[in-house]
Structures are given as structure tokens and as C-alpha cells.
Amino acid sequence: MSEPHPAAPPSRPLPTPEDERLSWFARQQRASVDRAAERVHRELVAHGHAAKPPLASTGLLTFSAVVLIALVAAFAVLTWATFAPKGWLGWAGVVLGWVVMAGLLPRPHRVADAPTLSSDDFPGTHRLVAALSTELGVRPPASIHVNLDFNAFVTGTGWRLRPALVIGLPCWTCLTDDERIALLGHELGHLVGRDQGRVVVVGQAHRVLERLATLITPLPAGAYSGLTPSTVDDGGWGGTATMNWMGSGLLRVLSLPSLALLLAFERLAARDSQRRECLADLRAADIAGTVATERLMLSMMNTSGLLTLAGAAVRRREDPFEALEQVRARPAPTPTAVSEAHARARATGLRWDDGHPRDDLRLEVITARPVTVDAAALATRRLLVEAADHELRTLRPGLSRELSHELLEACF
């Protein structure tokens, strides 16, 4: 439930012991996000939509421009070096330089493992997204996709990073119609005030910096390094375990400059991204109402429970989509249950992922200024949701087996 930066997050995984042992890089990244989220939270609770945008946005754009200019300059120097006279050592350096350049150069981004919903085959879904986009004052996404995540997100595609909306069918299945409106309102809310040129510059610069860090230190999501010392006793000093430890330490030292650049970028981007996330929540409340948006967030906070429910259905050889469909009929949470959920989120620091504000901060932002949507307008939106749901239901039979396989893999 986000605008991915730089890439779309998968559905929230079940907690593992490894998740609790965050790396140095992940700890620093989370700390910058938390500081930014708390500042944004205070501003939006006090001023709502009227809160001023952060000055760091200008610094972020400047930083991004410098990164891309440096990349262009490096490309020019490498081209000159390729044609300049040199010996075999020079040729080795040029070849290595082009290998590194190939890893850093921007490339078109595509949505993977998410079939496109054409307007001809899914007219109701496109009408729903177009209608909500119009109400939010934004252009509809360039494309709409569906996948098997317990999530939904917008992401940039192609060279120009044109927005694409991806709807996780399991997520959509278990939500009420009002929650679905809030879900789409949140994702489309990320497109409000979107400066396409700025998106391209910042997005490509972030990817360049992340690739630069990854070239030296393997950097999976939220991790500092994939290298870990061996636990095998192979003879003490000079053995595999020792060499692995030394190699890991050397890589960490060599990677410090690139990681420092990436972390500096992340810190500049944190305030801007946290503000956009909370504003997207407020825009969801504008078209779905505060109650529906709050209930959506409570549903997303229970993603691990939904995964367990669907996985249990698969083990009983039942359709996981049918099990998720039953969740829609659950009664609305009582005020006591809502208060307990707020307190639990605050006590546990629950969040969607390391790039999102804590859930308790987001809940406080949307409940600080309650919104009640006009009944007639909401009824019209519900009709559009029903038409879209009728179309999306036709995808379930073809995707049920794939979802079952993924759930079994997650369990075992």
C-alpha cells in the first residue's frame, strides 16, 4: 500500500528471526524514516492538507541531478579512454569500467509477474480507476495490472517512469467495497502533485546509487551484506571461515563511500516520501471516508492473519480466494477493538515495511480530521466497485492454483 521507492514492495512477509536482526544500513535507513515520519505526523495532525512541503525536496532534486550529471561525465570519460592509445593494463581498466557502467546505466522499468488489464477486457475496472482519478484531480495511471500480492501499489514504468497501478487480487478479494475505494484512493493519491520530470530525475538517481552500492556489497532489500562468516571449524587462521570474515570486512570498508552516498540520499528522500504516504492516506479518506480508511489500515495490519487463513484453506484443499471472500462479511470492528489496534500498533512499532511510517502515526493522521463522504457520491462509487469486482472475479479460477502454490511455499 505504497508508492514504491525505488521498487514496489512485495506483500508483507511473515516475521522471521532474521527480520529482527537488522543490519547497520537497515537500522540507519529505518531511523531516518522514523525521524521524518514523526515530523510529518506532527505537521499533518496540526495542519492537514495545508501543511507546507519540506524544503528537503529541493535538496533531493539537486542531489539527484548531480548524481546523473556525474554518471554522464563518467560515461564521457570512459568513451574517451576507450579510443585513446593505451597498453594492456589500460585496456583491462576500460573493460572493467564498461562492466561497471553497464551495471549503473538507467534502464526502462517494467512491472514483473503482473498481467496487464486492458480497457477492452476490463472496462469496468478502468472506469472505476478513471472516476476516482478525476475526483482526486489526477490523470489515470498509464496501465493497470493485477498480481498475487496481499498489497497494492503504484510504480513507474518505462524510461519516463509513467505510473502503473498494480492491484493484488488476494488483497482486493478480502476488502469491503468501501475499503476498496480507500485502497485505490490511497494509491491514486500518490499521483497528486506528481511532477513527472522530478520523478524521473529522482527515481533514476536512486537506482544508480543503489546499483553502485550493490556492485561492491550485495544489497538485498533491507540488508547490508549477503556475506556472512562460515560456522564451520576448518582449522583456525587461514581457513575458510577466517577468509570469509576477512573478505566480508574488506568489502564493507570498500563499500562505505557508496553506502554513505546512498544513505545520504535516503535521508533526504525520507521526509518527502513520508509526507506523500500520509497525504495519500488523507486523500483516501476524502473519497472513502475516515471510517473506511481506518478499517482498511486495520485490515492491512492483519496481513499475517490473512496469509494464515488462506494457507489453512489451501492445506484443506479449498480455494484460497473463497476463504478470503469470507473475510469481507466480518462485522465492522467495535470502538474498543479499534482502540486496542491503535495501542497495539503504537506498542509494537508495526509498519507496512521499513520505508513506511509506523501504522499508529498513520492512523492518528487520518483520525485527526474525520471526513464523512456524501452518501450519494459514495453510492455511485460503490456501483463502480461492484462492476470492477465482477470483472476481477473472472481472474480467480486461473490464478487460484498459482496462489495456492505460493502459500504452500511460504508455509514450508
mmCIF file with all atom_site columns, N, CA, C and O in Angstrom, residues 226-249:
data_model
loop_
_atom_site.group_PDB
_atom_site.id
_atom_site.type_symbol
_atom_site.label_atom_id
_atom_site.label_alt_id
_atom_site.label_comp_id
_atom_site.label_asym_id
_atom_site.label_entity_id
_atom_site.label_seq_id
_atom_site.pdbx_PDB_ins_code
_atom_site.Cartn_x
_atom_site.Cartn_y
_atom_site.Cartn_z
_atom_site.occupancy
_atom_site.B_iso_or_equiv
_atom_site.pdbx_formal_charge
_atom_site.auth_seq_id
_atom_site.auth_comp_id
_atom_site.auth_asym_id
_atom_site.auth_atom_id
_atom_site.pdbx_PDB_model_num
ATOM 1  N N  . GLY A 1 226 ? 25.144 -9.701  1.962  1.00 0.00 ? 226 GLY A N  1
ATOM 2  C CA . GLY A 1 226 ? 24.767 -11.105 1.927  1.00 0.00 ? 226 GLY A CA 1
ATOM 3  C C  . GLY A 1 226 ? 25.868 -12.020 2.400  1.00 0.00 ? 226 GLY A C  1
ATOM 4  O O  . GLY A 1 226 ? 25.671 -13.213 2.552  1.00 0.00 ? 226 GLY A O  1
ATOM 5  N N  . LEU A 1 227 ? 27.100 -11.490 2.600  1.00 0.00 ? 227 LEU A N  1
ATOM 6  C CA . LEU A 1 227 ? 28.219 -12.309 3.060  1.00 0.00 ? 227 LEU A CA 1
ATOM 7  C C  . LEU A 1 227 ? 28.136 -12.492 4.572  1.00 0.00 ? 227 LEU A C  1
ATOM 8  O O  . LEU A 1 227 ? 28.014 -11.537 5.315  1.00 0.00 ? 227 LEU A O  1
ATOM 9  N N  . THR A 1 228 ? 28.213 -13.707 5.019  1.00 0.00 ? 228 THR A N  1
ATOM 10 C CA . THR A 1 228 ? 28.213 -13.985 6.458  1.00 0.00 ? 228 THR A CA 1
ATOM 11 C C  . THR A 1 228 ? 29.325 -14.983 6.760  1.00 0.00 ? 228 THR A C  1
ATOM 12 O O  . THR A 1 228 ? 29.630 -15.854 5.935  1.00 0.00 ? 228 THR A O  1
ATOM 13 N N  . PRO A 1 229 ? 29.956 -14.877 7.911  1.00 0.00 ? 229 PRO A N  1
ATOM 14 C CA . PRO A 1 229 ? 31.040 -15.812 8.246  1.00 0.00 ? 229 PRO A CA 1
ATOM 15 C C  . PRO A 1 229 ? 30.531 -17.246 8.323  1.00 0.00 ? 229 PRO A C  1
ATOM 16 O O  . PRO A 1 229 ? 29.413 -17.506 8.751  1.00 0.00 ? 229 PRO A O  1
ATOM 17 N N  . SER A 1 230 ? 31.364 -18.169 7.901  1.00 0.00 ? 230 SER A N  1
ATOM 18 C CA . SER A 1 230 ? 31.013 -19.583 7.987  1.00 0.00 ? 230 SER A CA 1
ATOM 19 C C  . SER A 1 230 ? 31.072 -20.037 9.438  1.00 0.00 ? 230 SER A C  1
ATOM 20 O O  . SER A 1 230 ? 31.901 -19.573 10.225 1.00 0.00 ? 230 SER A O  1
ATOM 21 N N  . THR A 1 231 ? 30.205 -20.969 9.799  1.00 0.00 ? 231 THR A N  1
ATOM 22 C CA . THR A 1 231 ? 30.218 -21.521 11.162 1.00 0.00 ? 231 THR A CA 1
ATOM 23 C C  . THR A 1 231 ? 31.001 -22.826 11.228 1.00 0.00 ? 231 THR A C  1
ATOM 24 O O  . THR A 1 231 ? 31.043 -23.482 12.266 1.00 0.00 ? 231 THR A O  1
ATOM 25 N N  . VAL A 1 232 ? 31.616 -23.215 10.112 1.00 0.00 ? 232 VAL A N  1
ATOM 26 C CA . VAL A 1 232 ? 32.364 -24.475 10.076 1.00 0.00 ? 232 VAL A CA 1
ATOM 27 C C  . VAL A 1 232 ? 33.773 -24.262 10.620 1.00 0.00 ? 232 VAL A C  1
ATOM 28 O O  . VAL A 1 232 ? 34.466 -23.316 10.237 1.00 0.00 ? 232 VAL A O  1
ATOM 29 N N  . ASP A 1 233 ? 34.220 -25.114 11.537 1.00 0.00 ? 233 ASP A N  1
ATOM 30 C CA . ASP A 1 233 ? 35.576 -25.047 12.083 1.00 0.00 ? 233 ASP A CA 1
ATOM 31 C C  . ASP A 1 233 ? 36.507 -25.763 11.105 1.00 0.00 ? 233 ASP A C  1
ATOM 32 O O  . ASP A 1 233 ? 36.520 -26.987 11.010 1.00 0.00 ? 233 ASP A O  1
ATOM 33 N N  . ASP A 1 234 ? 37.287 -24.965 10.343 1.00 0.00 ? 234 ASP A N  1
ATOM 34 C CA . ASP A 1 234 ? 38.115 -25.576 9.303  1.00 0.00 ? 234 ASP A CA 1
ATOM 35 C C  . ASP A 1 234 ? 39.608 -25.350 9.542  1.00 0.00 ? 234 ASP A C  1
ATOM 36 O O  . ASP A 1 234 ? 40.390 -25.215 8.621  1.00 0.00 ? 234 ASP A O  1
ATOM 37 N N  . GLY A 1 235 ? 39.996 -25.255 10.788 1.00 0.00 ? 235 GLY A N  1
ATOM 38 C CA . GLY A 1 235 ? 41.418 -25.208 11.050 1.00 0.00 ? 235 GLY A CA 1
ATOM 39 C C  . GLY A 1 235 ? 41.938 -23.886 11.552 1.00 0.00 ? 235 GLY A C  1
ATOM 40 O O  . GLY A 1 235 ? 43.148 -23.670 11.582 1.00 0.00 ? 235 GLY A O  1
ATOM 41 N N  . GLY A 1 236 ? 41.066 -22.974 11.937 1.00 0.00 ? 236 GLY A N  1
ATOM 42 C CA . GLY A 1 236 ? 41.530 -21.720 12.520 1.00 0.00 ? 236 GLY A CA 1
ATOM 43 C C  . GLY A 1 236 ? 42.011 -20.734 11.476 1.00 0.00 ? 236 GLY A C  1
ATOM 44 O O  . GLY A 1 236 ? 41.490 -20.656 10.371 1.00 0.00 ? 236 GLY A O  1
ATOM 45 N N  . TRP A 1 237 ? 43.080 -19.965 11.828 1.00 0.00 ? 237 TRP A N  1
ATOM 46 C CA . TRP A 1 237 ? 43.560 -18.890 10.961 1.00 0.00 ? 237 TRP A CA 1
ATOM 47 C C  . TRP A 1 237 ? 43.951 -19.443 9.576  1.00 0.00 ? 237 TRP A C  1
ATOM 48 O O  . TRP A 1 237 ? 44.654 -20.428 9.455  1.00 0.00 ? 237 TRP A O  1
ATOM 49 N N  . GLY A 1 238 ? 43.456 -18.765 8.540  1.00 0.00 ? 238 GLY A N  1
ATOM 50 C CA . GLY A 1 238 ? 43.743 -19.191 7.178  1.00 0.00 ? 238 GLY A CA 1
ATOM 51 C C  . GLY A 1 238 ? 42.687 -20.114 6.615  1.00 0.00 ? 238 GLY A C  1
ATOM 52 O O  . GLY A 1 238 ? 42.725 -20.446 5.426  1.00 0.00 ? 238 GLY A O  1
ATOM 53 N N  . GLY A 1 239 ? 41.747 -20.555 7.455  1.00 0.00 ? 239 GLY A N  1
ATOM 54 C CA . GLY A 1 239 ? 40.692 -21.420 6.969  1.00 0.00 ? 239 GLY A CA 1
ATOM 55 C C  . GLY A 1 239 ? 39.592 -20.631 6.274  1.00 0.00 ? 239 GLY A C  1
ATOM 56 O O  . GLY A 1 239 ? 39.613 -19.403 6.186  1.00 0.00 ? 239 GLY A O  1
ATOM 57 N N  . THR A 1 240 ? 38.588 -21.360 5.782  1.00 0.00 ? 240 THR A N  1
ATOM 58 C CA . THR A 1 240 ? 37.501 -20.739 5.032  1.00 0.00 ? 240 THR A CA 1
ATOM 59 C C  . THR A 1 240 ? 36.737 -19.725 5.874  1.00 0.00 ? 240 THR A C  1
ATOM 60 O O  . THR A 1 240 ? 36.394 -18.639 5.404  1.00 0.00 ? 240 THR A O  1
ATOM 61 N N  . ALA A 1 241 ? 36.451 -20.066 7.124  1.00 0.00 ? 241 ALA A N  1
ATOM 62 C CA . ALA A 1 241 ? 35.687 -19.166 7.984  1.00 0.00 ? 241 ALA A CA 1
ATOM 63 C C  . ALA A 1 241 ? 36.427 -17.847 8.176  1.00 0.00 ? 241 ALA A C  1
ATOM 64 O O  . ALA A 1 241 ? 35.840 -16.766 8.096  1.00 0.00 ? 241 ALA A O  1
ATOM 65 N N  . THR A 1 242 ? 37.735 -17.927 8.410  1.00 0.00 ? 242 THR A N  1
ATOM 66 C CA . THR A 1 242 ? 38.524 -16.715 8.625  1.00 0.00 ? 242 THR A CA 1
ATOM 67 C C  . THR A 1 242 ? 38.572 -15.873 7.356  1.00 0.00 ? 242 THR A C  1
ATOM 68 O O  . THR A 1 242 ? 38.418 -14.652 7.385  1.00 0.00 ? 242 THR A O  1
ATOM 69 N N  . MET A 1 243 ? 38.814 -16.533 6.215  1.00 0.00 ? 243 MET A N  1
ATOM 70 C CA . MET A 1 243 ? 38.884 -15.795 4.953  1.00 0.00 ? 243 MET A CA 1
ATOM 71 C C  . MET A 1 243 ? 37.538 -15.157 4.614  1.00 0.00 ? 243 MET A C  1
ATOM 72 O O  . MET A 1 243 ? 37.479 -14.045 4.089  1.00 0.00 ? 243 MET A O  1
ATOM 73 N N  . ASN A 1 244 ? 36.472 -15.874 4.911  1.00 0.00 ? 244 ASN A N  1
ATOM 74 C CA . ASN A 1 244 ? 35.143 -15.317 4.662  1.00 0.00 ? 244 ASN A CA 1
ATOM 75 C C  . ASN A 1 244 ? 34.933 -14.071 5.518  1.00 0.00 ? 244 ASN A C  1
ATOM 76 O O  . ASN A 1 244 ? 34.425 -13.053 5.044  1.00 0.00 ? 244 ASN A O  1
ATOM 77 N N  . TRP A 1 245 ? 35.336 -14.140 6.787  1.00 0.00 ? 245 TRP A N  1
ATOM 78 C CA . TRP A 1 245 ? 35.203 -12.992 7.682  1.00 0.00 ? 245 TRP A CA 1
ATOM 79 C C  . TRP A 1 245 ? 36.044 -11.815 7.199  1.00 0.00 ? 245 TRP A C  1
ATOM 80 O O  . TRP A 1 245 ? 35.603 -10.673 7.177  1.00 0.00 ? 245 TRP A O  1
ATOM 81 N N  . MET A 1 246 ? 37.287 -12.093 6.768  1.00 0.00 ? 246 MET A N  1
ATOM 82 C CA . MET A 1 246 ? 38.166 -11.035 6.284  1.00 0.00 ? 246 MET A CA 1
ATOM 83 C C  . MET A 1 246 ? 37.628 -10.436 4.984  1.00 0.00 ? 246 MET A C  1
ATOM 84 O O  . MET A 1 246 ? 37.645 -9.213  4.780  1.00 0.00 ? 246 MET A O  1
ATOM 85 N N  . GLY A 1 247 ? 37.158 -11.292 4.095  1.00 0.00 ? 247 GLY A N  1
ATOM 86 C CA . GLY A 1 247 ? 36.613 -10.795 2.831  1.00 0.00 ? 247 GLY A CA 1
ATOM 87 C C  . GLY A 1 247 ? 35.389 -9.939  3.046  1.00 0.00 ? 247 GLY A C  1
ATOM 88 O O  . GLY A 1 247 ? 35.218 -8.886  2.407  1.00 0.00 ? 247 GLY A O  1
ATOM 89 N N  . SER A 1 248 ? 34.535 -10.361 3.969  1.00 0.00 ? 248 SER A N  1
ATOM 90 C CA . SER A 1 248 ? 33.342 -9.574  4.275  1.00 0.00 ? 248 SER A CA 1
ATOM 91 C C  . SER A 1 248 ? 33.717 -8.211  4.841  1.00 0.00 ? 248 SER A C  1
ATOM 92 O O  . SER A 1 248 ? 33.154 -7.181  4.473  1.00 0.00 ? 248 SER A O  1
ATOM 93 N N  . GLY A 1 249 ? 34.720 -8.207  5.745  1.00 0.00 ? 249 GLY A N  1
ATOM 94 C CA . GLY A 1 249 ? 35.163 -6.935  6.320  1.00 0.00 ? 249 GLY A CA 1
ATOM 95 C C  . GLY A 1 249 ? 35.765 -6.019  5.276  1.00 0.00 ? 249 GLY A C  1
ATOM 96 O O  . GLY A 1 249 ? 35.523 -4.805  5.276  1.00 0.00 ? 249 GLY A O  1
#
